[in-house]
Short mmCIF file of C-alpha atoms and ligand atoms in Angstrom, two decimals:
data_model
loop_
_atom_site.label_atom_id
_atom_site.label_comp_id
_atom_site.label_asym_id
_atom_site.label_seq_id
_atom_site.Cartn_x
_atom_site.Cartn_y
_atom_site.Cartn_z
CA MET A 11 239.63 54.54 -28.17
CA LYS A 12 240.39 57.84 -29.83
CA ILE A 13 237.54 60.36 -29.65
CA ILE A 14 237.32 63.27 -32.07
CA VAL A 15 234.89 66.19 -32.14
CA SER A 16 234.49 67.94 -35.46
CA SER A 17 232.10 70.45 -37.04
CA SER A 18 231.66 68.46 -40.24
CA ILE A 19 232.08 64.96 -41.55
CA GLY A 20 234.69 66.00 -44.09
CA GLU A 21 234.69 65.01 -47.75
CA LYS A 22 237.66 62.64 -47.49
CA TYR A 23 236.74 61.07 -44.16
CA SER A 24 235.74 57.43 -44.29
CA ALA A 25 234.47 55.08 -41.59
CA ASP A 26 233.07 51.61 -41.00
CA LEU A 27 229.84 53.00 -39.69
CA LEU A 28 228.03 56.34 -39.79
CA ILE A 29 225.40 56.59 -37.05
CA TYR A 30 222.43 58.93 -36.95
CA CYS A 31 220.78 59.31 -33.55
CA ILE A 32 217.05 59.56 -34.20
CA ASP A 33 214.47 61.18 -31.91
CA GLN A 34 211.27 59.14 -31.71
CA LYS A 35 208.86 62.03 -32.12
CA ARG A 36 210.70 64.17 -34.63
CA LYS A 37 212.45 61.27 -36.35
CA ASP A 38 215.23 63.85 -36.92
CA ILE A 39 214.89 63.70 -40.66
CA ALA A 40 216.36 67.18 -41.02
CA ASN A 41 219.27 66.09 -38.89
CA ILE A 42 220.23 63.51 -41.47
CA LYS A 43 222.97 65.47 -43.13
CA LYS A 44 223.26 63.52 -46.31
CA LYS A 45 220.03 63.75 -48.28
CA GLU A 46 220.68 60.41 -49.92
CA HIS A 47 220.41 58.72 -46.52
CA ARG A 48 216.92 60.04 -45.91
CA PRO A 49 214.78 57.74 -48.07
CA THR A 50 215.74 54.65 -46.08
CA ILE A 51 214.74 56.09 -42.75
CA VAL A 52 211.56 57.68 -44.11
CA LYS A 53 210.51 54.36 -45.63
CA ALA A 54 211.46 52.37 -42.50
CA CYS A 55 209.44 54.76 -40.34
CA GLU A 56 206.47 54.58 -42.74
CA LEU A 57 206.49 50.81 -42.64
CA GLY A 58 206.85 50.85 -38.87
CA ASP A 59 210.09 48.87 -39.11
CA PHE A 60 211.92 51.55 -37.18
CA LEU A 61 210.18 53.48 -34.40
CA ALA A 62 213.24 55.30 -32.98
CA LYS A 63 212.48 54.04 -29.51
CA ASP A 64 215.56 54.00 -27.30
CA ASP A 65 216.28 50.38 -28.17
CA ASP A 66 215.65 50.62 -31.92
CA LEU A 67 218.43 50.00 -34.42
CA LEU A 68 218.51 49.91 -38.21
CA VAL A 69 221.47 49.30 -40.52
CA ASP A 70 221.51 50.22 -44.19
CA TYR A 71 223.83 48.72 -46.78
CA ASP A 72 221.83 48.73 -49.95
CA ASN A 73 223.43 51.19 -52.29
CA GLU A 74 227.19 51.56 -52.56
CA LYS A 75 226.84 54.83 -54.39
CA THR A 76 224.87 56.61 -51.71
CA LEU A 77 226.96 55.30 -48.86
CA LYS A 78 230.13 56.61 -50.48
CA ASN A 79 232.78 56.74 -47.73
CA PHE A 80 230.83 54.69 -45.25
CA ARG A 81 230.60 50.94 -45.31
CA ARG A 82 227.31 51.14 -43.44
CA VAL A 83 224.84 53.66 -42.13
CA GLY A 84 223.20 52.97 -38.78
CA TYR A 85 220.07 54.63 -37.38
CA VAL A 86 219.87 54.49 -33.61
CA GLY A 87 216.68 55.48 -31.79
CA VAL A 88 216.99 57.67 -28.72
CA GLY A 89 213.29 57.72 -27.78
CA HIS A 90 211.61 61.11 -27.54
CA ILE A 91 213.67 63.76 -25.79
CA HIS A 92 210.92 66.07 -24.57
CA LYS A 93 211.24 69.12 -22.35
CA ARG A 94 209.97 67.51 -19.16
CA ILE A 95 212.30 64.53 -19.13
CA SER A 96 214.32 64.55 -15.90
CA ALA A 97 218.05 65.12 -16.13
CA ASN A 98 218.90 61.74 -14.62
CA GLU A 99 216.44 59.90 -16.84
CA LEU A 100 217.98 61.46 -19.94
CA ARG A 101 221.50 60.71 -18.71
CA GLU A 102 220.67 57.06 -18.15
CA ARG A 103 218.87 56.82 -21.49
CA MET A 104 221.89 58.21 -23.31
CA ARG A 105 224.19 55.73 -21.58
CA LYS A 106 221.91 52.91 -22.69
CA VAL A 107 221.84 54.23 -26.25
CA GLY A 108 225.63 54.31 -26.04
CA GLY A 109 225.53 50.66 -25.01
CA ASN A 110 223.29 49.90 -28.02
CA ILE A 111 225.77 51.63 -30.32
CA ALA A 112 228.63 49.57 -28.86
CA THR A 113 226.62 46.37 -29.39
CA LEU A 114 225.93 47.31 -33.00
CA CYS A 115 229.62 48.08 -33.57
CA LYS A 116 230.56 44.71 -32.10
CA LYS A 117 228.04 42.93 -34.29
CA VAL A 118 229.25 44.47 -37.55
CA LYS A 119 232.87 44.65 -36.31
CA ALA A 120 233.03 48.39 -36.89
CA SER A 121 236.13 49.97 -35.46
CA LYS A 122 236.00 53.46 -36.97
CA VAL A 123 232.68 55.09 -36.19
CA CYS A 124 231.14 58.50 -36.85
CA ILE A 125 228.15 59.73 -34.83
CA ILE A 126 225.62 62.43 -35.68
CA PRO A 127 224.12 63.16 -32.24
CA PRO A 128 220.43 63.95 -31.70
CA GLU A 129 219.42 67.59 -31.72
CA ILE A 130 218.77 68.84 -28.20
CA ALA A 131 217.59 72.42 -27.69
CA SER A 132 219.54 73.23 -24.51
CA GLU A 133 223.27 73.22 -25.15
CA ASN A 134 224.02 72.21 -21.53
CA THR A 135 221.68 69.26 -21.77
CA PHE A 136 223.26 68.39 -25.09
CA GLN A 137 226.76 68.36 -23.60
CA GLU A 138 225.61 66.22 -20.67
CA SER A 139 223.92 63.85 -23.08
CA ILE A 140 227.10 63.41 -25.09
CA TYR A 141 229.01 62.83 -21.85
CA CYS A 142 226.67 59.95 -21.05
CA LEU A 143 226.54 58.65 -24.61
CA THR A 144 230.34 58.46 -24.63
CA GLU A 145 230.35 56.68 -21.27
CA GLY A 146 227.78 54.21 -22.56
CA ILE A 147 229.74 53.47 -25.74
CA PHE A 148 233.03 53.03 -23.90
CA LEU A 149 231.48 50.88 -21.16
CA GLY A 150 229.46 48.86 -23.67
CA ASP A 151 232.56 48.24 -25.80
CA TYR A 152 234.24 46.52 -22.83
CA LYS A 153 235.20 42.89 -23.03
CA PHE A 154 237.45 40.60 -21.03
CA SER A 155 238.82 37.77 -23.13
CA LYS A 156 242.34 37.52 -21.81
CA TYR A 157 242.09 33.82 -20.98
CA LYS A 158 240.04 32.75 -23.99
CA LYS A 159 241.73 31.59 -27.16
CA GLU A 160 240.54 33.42 -30.24
CA LYS A 161 238.91 31.27 -32.88
CA ASP A 162 240.82 31.46 -36.17
CA ALA A 163 237.89 33.07 -37.94
CA ASP A 164 237.82 35.91 -35.39
CA LYS A 165 241.58 36.51 -35.29
CA GLY A 166 242.36 40.19 -35.27
CA LYS A 167 238.80 41.15 -36.13
CA ASN A 168 237.26 41.79 -32.77
CA LYS A 169 239.31 44.70 -31.49
CA GLY A 170 236.41 46.94 -30.50
CA ILE A 171 235.99 50.60 -31.41
CA SER A 172 239.27 52.34 -32.17
CA GLU A 173 238.04 55.75 -33.29
CA LEU A 174 234.88 57.66 -32.52
CA LYS A 175 234.03 60.93 -34.24
CA TYR A 176 231.21 63.25 -33.14
CA ILE A 177 229.83 65.88 -35.46
CA HIS A 178 228.66 69.06 -33.72
CA GLN A 179 228.89 72.73 -34.64
CA LYS A 180 228.67 74.66 -31.36
CA ASN A 181 231.08 74.87 -28.36
CA ILE A 182 233.46 72.33 -29.79
CA GLN A 183 236.20 73.00 -27.23
CA LYS A 184 233.82 72.41 -24.35
CA LEU A 185 232.49 69.25 -25.97
CA ARG A 186 236.05 67.94 -26.36
CA LYS A 187 236.60 68.41 -22.63
CA VAL A 188 233.28 66.75 -21.82
CA VAL A 189 234.03 63.65 -23.89
CA SER A 190 237.51 63.34 -22.43
CA GLN A 191 236.03 63.48 -18.91
CA ALA A 192 233.52 60.81 -19.88
CA LYS A 193 236.26 58.69 -21.33
CA LEU A 194 238.32 58.96 -18.14
CA ALA A 195 235.37 57.91 -15.96
CA ALA A 196 234.56 54.99 -18.26
CA PHE A 197 238.19 53.94 -18.59
CA SER A 198 238.59 53.92 -14.80
CA THR A 199 235.44 51.80 -14.51
CA CYS A 200 236.86 49.31 -17.01
CA GLU A 201 240.08 49.17 -14.98
CA ALA A 202 238.01 48.06 -11.97
CA ARG A 203 236.19 45.51 -14.15
CA ASN A 204 239.53 44.15 -15.34
CA MET A 205 240.75 43.65 -11.77
CA ALA A 206 237.48 41.96 -10.82
CA ASN A 207 237.51 39.68 -13.85
CA GLU A 208 240.88 38.28 -12.86
CA PRO A 209 240.30 35.08 -10.87
CA GLY A 210 241.45 34.53 -7.30
CA ASN A 211 244.59 32.69 -8.39
CA LYS A 212 245.68 35.61 -10.57
CA TRP A 213 244.51 38.69 -8.67
CA THR A 214 246.15 38.51 -5.25
CA PRO A 215 246.97 41.13 -2.59
CA GLU A 216 250.27 41.52 -4.45
CA SER A 217 248.31 42.49 -7.58
CA PHE A 218 246.61 45.35 -5.72
CA ALA A 219 250.05 46.51 -4.59
CA GLU A 220 251.44 46.29 -8.13
CA TYR A 221 248.50 48.20 -9.57
CA ALA A 222 248.83 50.98 -6.99
CA LYS A 223 252.58 51.21 -7.56
CA SER A 224 252.15 51.47 -11.31
CA LEU A 225 249.56 54.23 -10.90
CA ALA A 226 251.89 56.13 -8.57
CA LYS A 227 254.75 55.72 -11.03
CA LYS A 228 252.94 57.44 -13.87
CA SER A 229 251.34 60.20 -11.79
CA ALA A 230 251.84 62.41 -8.77
CA LEU A 231 250.37 59.87 -6.36
CA LYS A 232 252.30 58.40 -3.45
CA CYS A 233 252.04 54.68 -2.90
CA THR A 234 252.73 52.82 0.36
CA VAL A 235 252.40 49.07 0.79
CA PHE A 236 252.53 47.55 4.27
CA GLU A 237 253.75 43.95 4.24
CA LYS A 238 252.80 41.21 6.69
CA ALA A 239 255.71 41.83 9.10
CA GLN A 240 254.86 45.52 9.33
CA LEU A 241 251.16 44.79 9.75
CA LYS A 242 252.07 42.66 12.79
CA LYS A 243 254.10 45.49 14.31
CA MET A 244 251.28 47.94 13.65
CA GLY A 245 248.74 45.69 15.36
CA MET A 246 246.47 45.13 12.35
CA GLY A 247 244.77 42.22 14.11
CA GLY A 248 241.72 42.09 11.86
CA LEU A 249 243.55 41.85 8.55
CA LEU A 250 246.04 39.33 9.99
CA ALA A 251 243.28 37.20 11.52
CA VAL A 252 241.44 36.90 8.22
CA ASN A 253 244.71 36.10 6.47
CA SER A 254 245.80 33.47 9.00
CA GLY A 255 244.32 30.52 7.07
CA SER A 256 246.08 31.51 3.85
CA GLU A 257 249.41 30.80 2.15
CA THR A 258 249.27 34.19 0.44
CA PRO A 259 250.46 37.15 2.55
CA PRO A 260 248.17 40.14 3.12
CA LYS A 261 248.93 43.73 2.12
CA LEU A 262 247.67 47.11 3.15
CA VAL A 263 247.84 49.23 0.03
CA ILE A 264 247.70 53.03 0.22
CA LEU A 265 247.57 55.64 -2.54
CA GLU A 266 247.76 59.31 -1.61
CA TYR A 267 246.96 62.36 -3.66
CA LYS A 268 247.97 65.66 -2.10
CA SER A 269 246.49 68.91 -3.32
CA VAL A 270 248.82 71.91 -3.66
CA ASN A 271 246.41 73.77 -1.39
CA ARG A 272 247.87 73.34 2.11
CA LYS A 273 244.60 73.96 3.94
CA ALA A 274 242.79 71.47 1.73
CA LYS A 275 240.21 69.07 3.10
CA THR A 276 240.87 65.34 2.99
CA LEU A 277 238.69 62.60 1.60
CA LEU A 278 239.49 59.03 2.65
CA LEU A 279 238.40 56.09 0.50
CA VAL A 280 238.55 52.54 1.82
CA GLY A 281 237.76 49.47 -0.29
CA LYS A 282 237.36 45.83 0.67
CA GLY A 283 240.09 43.94 -1.18
CA LEU A 284 239.10 40.35 -0.35
CA THR A 285 240.63 38.50 -3.28
CA PHE A 286 238.69 35.29 -2.61
CA ASP A 287 236.14 34.60 0.11
CA SER A 288 235.74 30.90 0.87
CA GLY A 289 234.15 31.80 4.20
CA GLY A 290 237.15 30.38 6.07
CA ILE A 291 236.34 27.76 8.75
CA SER A 292 232.68 28.88 8.53
CA ILE A 293 232.95 27.69 4.95
CA LYS A 294 230.46 28.76 2.29
CA PRO A 295 228.35 26.26 0.32
CA ALA A 296 229.97 25.15 -2.97
CA ALA A 297 227.22 26.44 -5.27
CA GLY A 298 228.17 29.87 -6.56
CA MET A 299 231.35 30.09 -4.50
CA GLU A 300 233.31 30.96 -7.66
CA ASP A 301 231.64 34.38 -7.57
CA MET A 302 233.57 35.14 -4.39
CA LYS A 303 236.52 36.13 -6.57
CA TYR A 304 234.52 39.36 -6.89
CA ASP A 305 234.80 40.06 -3.18
CA MET A 306 237.53 42.58 -4.00
CA CYS A 307 235.32 44.93 -6.03
CA GLY A 308 235.32 47.63 -3.35
CA GLY A 309 239.11 47.71 -3.37
CA ALA A 310 239.17 47.72 -7.16
CA ALA A 311 236.73 50.66 -7.24
CA VAL A 312 238.73 52.90 -4.92
CA LEU A 313 242.04 52.28 -6.73
CA ALA A 314 240.41 52.73 -10.14
CA ALA A 315 238.87 56.02 -8.99
CA MET A 316 242.39 57.21 -8.09
CA ASN A 317 243.14 57.07 -11.82
CA ALA A 318 240.77 59.95 -12.32
CA VAL A 319 242.02 61.75 -9.21
CA ALA A 320 245.59 61.61 -10.52
CA GLU A 321 244.42 63.01 -13.85
CA GLU A 322 241.99 65.68 -12.66
CA LYS A 323 243.99 66.89 -9.63
CA PRO A 324 241.19 68.13 -7.36
CA GLN A 325 241.57 70.97 -4.83
CA PHE A 326 241.59 68.63 -1.84
CA ASN A 327 243.50 65.56 -0.67
CA VAL A 328 242.33 62.05 -1.47
CA THR A 329 243.72 58.91 0.14
CA ALA A 330 242.68 55.41 -0.89
CA ILE A 331 243.32 52.40 1.34
CA VAL A 332 242.81 48.77 0.38
CA PRO A 333 243.20 46.03 2.98
CA ALA A 334 243.90 42.99 0.81
CA THR A 335 243.84 39.27 1.60
CA ASP A 336 241.90 36.14 0.77
CA ASN A 337 239.80 34.28 3.35
CA MET A 338 240.91 30.65 3.49
CA SER A 339 240.71 27.76 5.93
CA GLY A 340 244.32 26.57 6.32
CA SER A 341 245.34 24.95 9.59
CA ALA A 342 246.25 28.27 11.22
CA ALA A 343 242.91 29.80 10.20
CA LEU A 344 240.79 32.01 12.40
CA LYS A 345 238.16 29.99 14.29
CA PRO A 346 234.71 30.77 15.65
CA GLY A 347 235.17 31.71 19.30
CA ASP A 348 238.58 33.30 18.76
CA ILE A 349 239.14 36.78 20.13
CA ILE A 350 241.19 39.22 18.09
CA GLU A 351 242.51 42.74 18.67
CA HIS A 352 242.01 45.36 15.97
CA TYR A 353 244.22 48.31 15.10
CA GLY A 354 243.42 50.79 17.89
CA LYS A 355 242.98 47.96 20.46
CA ILE A 356 239.26 47.24 20.17
CA THR A 357 238.76 43.49 20.77
CA ALA A 358 236.34 41.32 18.83
CA GLU A 359 234.84 37.90 19.40
CA ILE A 360 234.62 35.92 16.18
CA ILE A 361 231.27 34.18 15.78
CA ASN A 362 231.49 33.50 12.05
CA THR A 363 234.71 33.60 10.05
CA ASP A 364 232.67 34.39 6.94
CA ALA A 365 231.94 37.84 8.36
CA GLU A 366 235.52 38.77 7.43
CA GLY A 367 235.03 41.95 5.40
CA ARG A 368 234.24 44.02 8.46
CA LEU A 369 237.38 42.67 10.17
CA ILE A 370 239.77 43.91 7.49
CA LEU A 371 237.84 47.16 6.96
CA ALA A 372 237.84 47.96 10.69
CA ASP A 373 241.64 48.04 10.77
CA ALA A 374 241.87 50.09 7.59
CA LEU A 375 239.25 52.60 8.74
CA ALA A 376 240.83 53.03 12.18
CA TYR A 377 244.31 53.41 10.70
CA GLY A 378 243.17 55.75 7.93
CA ILE A 379 241.23 58.03 10.28
CA GLU A 380 244.10 58.22 12.78
CA THR A 381 246.72 58.83 10.11
CA TYR A 382 244.94 61.20 7.71
CA SER A 383 242.30 62.97 9.91
CA PRO A 384 239.87 62.96 6.99
CA ASP A 385 236.90 65.33 6.69
CA PHE A 386 234.87 62.55 5.14
CA VAL A 387 235.34 58.80 4.73
CA ILE A 388 233.68 56.58 2.14
CA ASP A 389 234.10 52.82 2.24
CA LEU A 390 232.96 50.43 -0.48
CA ALA A 391 232.53 46.75 0.20
CA THR A 392 230.78 43.62 -1.02
CA LEU A 393 229.92 43.22 2.63
CA THR A 394 226.68 41.28 3.13
CA GLY A 395 224.30 38.88 1.46
CA ALA A 396 221.66 40.63 3.57
CA VAL A 397 221.81 43.81 1.49
CA ILE A 398 220.81 41.71 -1.54
CA ILE A 399 217.76 40.46 0.37
CA GLY A 400 216.86 44.07 1.18
CA LEU A 401 217.59 45.90 -2.06
CA GLY A 402 218.15 43.21 -4.68
CA HIS A 403 220.52 44.03 -7.52
CA HIS A 404 219.18 47.48 -8.33
CA HIS A 405 220.46 49.70 -5.52
CA SER A 406 223.60 49.68 -3.41
CA GLY A 407 222.97 50.19 0.29
CA VAL A 408 224.39 53.28 1.97
CA PHE A 409 224.80 53.79 5.72
CA SER A 410 226.08 56.97 7.28
CA ASN A 411 226.50 59.17 10.34
CA ASN A 412 226.47 62.33 8.21
CA ASP A 413 223.47 63.66 6.25
CA LYS A 414 225.18 66.49 4.38
CA TYR A 415 227.82 64.48 2.54
CA THR A 416 225.60 61.45 2.15
CA GLU A 417 223.00 63.48 0.28
CA LYS A 418 225.71 64.52 -2.16
CA LEU A 419 226.94 60.96 -2.46
CA ILE A 420 223.43 59.67 -3.19
CA ASP A 421 222.96 62.46 -5.74
CA ALA A 422 226.24 61.48 -7.44
CA GLY A 423 225.12 57.84 -7.54
CA PHE A 424 221.80 58.65 -9.19
CA ARG A 425 223.46 60.92 -11.75
CA CYS A 426 225.73 58.02 -12.71
CA GLY A 427 223.04 55.36 -12.99
CA GLU A 428 224.46 53.70 -9.87
CA PRO A 429 221.59 54.34 -7.46
CA LEU A 430 222.12 54.20 -3.72
CA TRP A 431 219.49 53.68 -1.05
CA ARG A 432 220.07 54.77 2.52
CA LEU A 433 219.37 52.36 5.36
CA PRO A 434 219.40 53.29 9.05
CA LEU A 435 222.01 52.86 11.75
CA GLY A 436 221.39 53.13 15.47
CA PRO A 437 222.22 51.92 18.98
CA ASP A 438 219.51 49.25 18.91
CA TYR A 439 221.26 47.60 15.98
CA ARG A 440 224.65 48.04 17.65
CA LYS A 441 223.29 46.11 20.64
CA GLN A 442 223.01 43.01 18.48
CA LEU A 443 226.82 43.04 18.39
CA ASP A 444 227.33 43.09 22.17
CA SER A 445 229.70 40.31 23.24
CA LYS A 446 230.02 38.75 26.68
CA VAL A 447 233.78 38.28 26.29
CA ALA A 448 235.05 41.10 24.03
CA ASP A 449 234.27 44.71 23.08
CA ILE A 450 232.20 43.59 20.11
CA LYS A 451 231.29 40.39 18.22
CA ASN A 452 231.49 40.05 14.47
CA THR A 453 227.91 39.02 13.67
CA GLY A 454 224.56 40.19 14.95
CA GLY A 455 222.23 37.38 13.91
CA ARG A 456 219.91 37.24 10.91
CA PRO A 457 217.80 40.37 11.45
CA ALA A 458 219.14 43.47 9.66
CA GLY A 459 222.39 41.78 8.67
CA ALA A 460 223.47 44.64 6.40
CA ILE A 461 222.86 47.20 9.14
CA THR A 462 224.67 45.30 11.89
CA ALA A 463 227.64 44.91 9.51
CA ALA A 464 227.60 48.69 9.03
CA GLU A 465 227.36 49.16 12.81
CA TYR A 466 230.49 47.05 13.18
CA LEU A 467 232.35 49.51 10.93
CA HIS A 468 230.71 52.47 12.70
CA GLU A 469 232.46 51.35 15.91
CA PHE A 470 235.84 52.11 14.29
CA VAL A 471 234.79 55.39 12.72
CA GLY A 472 233.13 57.02 15.71
CA GLU A 473 232.14 60.63 15.02
CA THR A 474 234.19 61.09 11.86
CA PRO A 475 231.80 61.84 8.97
CA TRP A 476 231.54 58.57 7.09
CA ALA A 477 229.44 56.65 4.58
CA HIS A 478 229.60 52.92 4.01
CA ILE A 479 228.38 51.57 0.66
CA ASP A 480 227.44 47.90 0.56
CA ILE A 481 227.86 46.84 -3.08
CA ALA A 482 227.26 43.09 -2.57
CA GLY A 483 224.18 43.21 -4.84
CA THR A 484 225.55 45.55 -7.49
CA ALA A 485 229.26 44.73 -7.96
CA TRP A 486 228.20 41.98 -10.35
CA ASN A 487 224.79 40.76 -11.55
CA PHE A 488 223.85 44.45 -11.44
CA THR A 489 220.60 45.50 -13.18
CA GLU A 490 220.85 44.34 -16.78
CA LYS A 491 221.80 47.30 -18.97
CA THR A 492 223.24 47.62 -22.46
CA TYR A 493 226.42 49.19 -21.11
CA ILE A 494 226.98 46.70 -18.29
CA PRO A 495 228.25 43.21 -19.02
CA ASN A 496 225.49 40.73 -18.31
CA GLY A 497 226.29 38.98 -15.02
CA GLY A 498 229.93 40.10 -14.99
CA PRO A 499 231.52 42.76 -12.82
CA SER A 500 229.92 46.18 -13.28
CA GLY A 501 232.73 48.39 -11.98
CA ILE A 502 230.13 49.89 -9.63
CA GLY A 503 231.17 52.80 -7.48
CA VAL A 504 233.99 54.09 -9.66
CA ARG A 505 231.88 56.62 -11.56
CA THR A 506 229.95 57.59 -8.43
CA LEU A 507 233.23 58.30 -6.61
CA ILE A 508 234.57 60.31 -9.54
CA GLU A 509 231.34 62.31 -9.79
CA PHE A 510 231.32 62.89 -6.02
CA ILE A 511 234.96 64.02 -6.09
CA ARG A 512 234.30 66.43 -8.96
CA LYS A 513 231.69 68.15 -6.79
CA PHE A 514 233.23 67.72 -3.29
N1 BES B 80 231.53 38.60 0.78
C1 BES B 80 230.45 38.19 1.58
C2 BES B 80 229.15 38.92 1.25
C3 BES B 80 228.52 38.61 -0.08
C4 BES B 80 227.62 37.57 -0.20
C5 BES B 80 228.78 39.40 -1.17
C6 BES B 80 227.02 37.30 -1.41
C7 BES B 80 228.16 39.14 -2.37
C8 BES B 80 227.29 38.10 -2.50
C9 BES B 80 230.75 38.45 3.04
O1 BES B 80 232.06 38.30 3.42
C10 BES B 80 229.95 37.45 3.82
O2 BES B 80 230.23 36.29 3.69
N2 BES B 80 229.00 37.91 4.63
C11 BES B 80 228.19 37.04 5.40
C12 BES B 80 228.04 37.64 6.78
C13 BES B 80 227.36 36.73 7.75
C14 BES B 80 228.24 35.53 8.05
C15 BES B 80 227.08 37.50 9.01
C16 BES B 80 226.83 36.94 4.71
O3 BES B 80 226.35 37.95 4.21
O4 BES B 80 226.29 35.86 4.66
MN1 MN B 81 232.52 36.30 3.88
ZN1 ZN B 82 233.44 38.58 1.96
#
């Protein structure tokens, strides 16, 4: 999608769709640049057919002469943008309006689109609003149809938006930068959605490795992939144990960005790359098991965020690690009762082979902390069904041993419309993981299942500042929004990470 910012529409410019963003209270009549477009909206408002609420849409075709270079004119409500609206509320509203615009474009198959934004008094707020509007349009335009044959009638028609033009008179250079940042964040999110949409037989640990290598190839990132033989030598007992019931070898995929600043701080990102979770010997029920192809969304999010890191080159180091495997029940599979040894020699008694995410993350966290001495660690994982019981599909759970960074992370999440809610940790929860035969056991019973899972990870992190984000309820089936595919993978975490990194 090409995005243009210009101070005027231009006499010769033509497009499939010209969109006016209409404020509910002011109805933005003056903002409608072409006088001949005004009667429609005035009449529609009079008749109450168009209220300019943030989900209102109106399309006008009637008179070829007045439309001139535009095949259609669309009026898109943005609700009332009043002075007391909170920054995050406005951001989210603009993303949703963006999603509405994308839906309209899909419906009328508009590929070249021109937008007259709403008038907003504060220029900063305006720029932020256009950032979010752009994100919403880009994210709403997303589709995954790789494995679906196109019907003849639709051949070549449904290509999405190819060109977006904003009309604005002030601070055009700044606005250009803002929309390109929005585009990068949205693009990276769609990369994560693409990985997640690939099924378990197509997106394997090898695919994570390939993706990381291709990112490194086109940027200044360094990619390292540890293969099974090396993982054995290194003592990655958790990742190997989970992989032991599978025909498909595991990988530990690492992408490193190094800042030119030698004294720079280091941020470590770790993502659960479980390419299919059958539960292993503690096998899951059949109903809904197909969704367990999404168990790699944490890994997808951290690699996708590295896209933006490579592009924006922050002043500190960022390393992303993805432990990748599926969880199967072949004859060599891990069994309940087995005792394994993690990277760093901590031993674990396996109670349930379906609590596998923590096993692969433990190795990756221990290795990453030892190797990179990070100042802060964030891990993302579709870790527990329990977090869905606690928070549903509207917040990701966050668990941390560090208040300062976690506050910033939560703030980043809310700014992005990816809200996080902090849940506690503590020695009483850790006790639930005490084992009679090993240093720790891999499940802590039904109570506080999301917290005991986090405590398992905590064991491998120790005092290093760290936050764990449990995205089991939000990686797919996330709160229904116009810019998030209904039911499908949301790409959660990518924009929060990018936002956090921009402010770290
Ligand atoms: N990947 C699942 C968690 C999950 C469940 C994510 C549902 C999204 C939707 C994880 O590996 C798992 O199976 N966790 C178990 C842990 C239990 C055995 C202690 C769970 O939550 O049931
Ligand atoms: Mn599992
Ligand atoms: Zn899992």
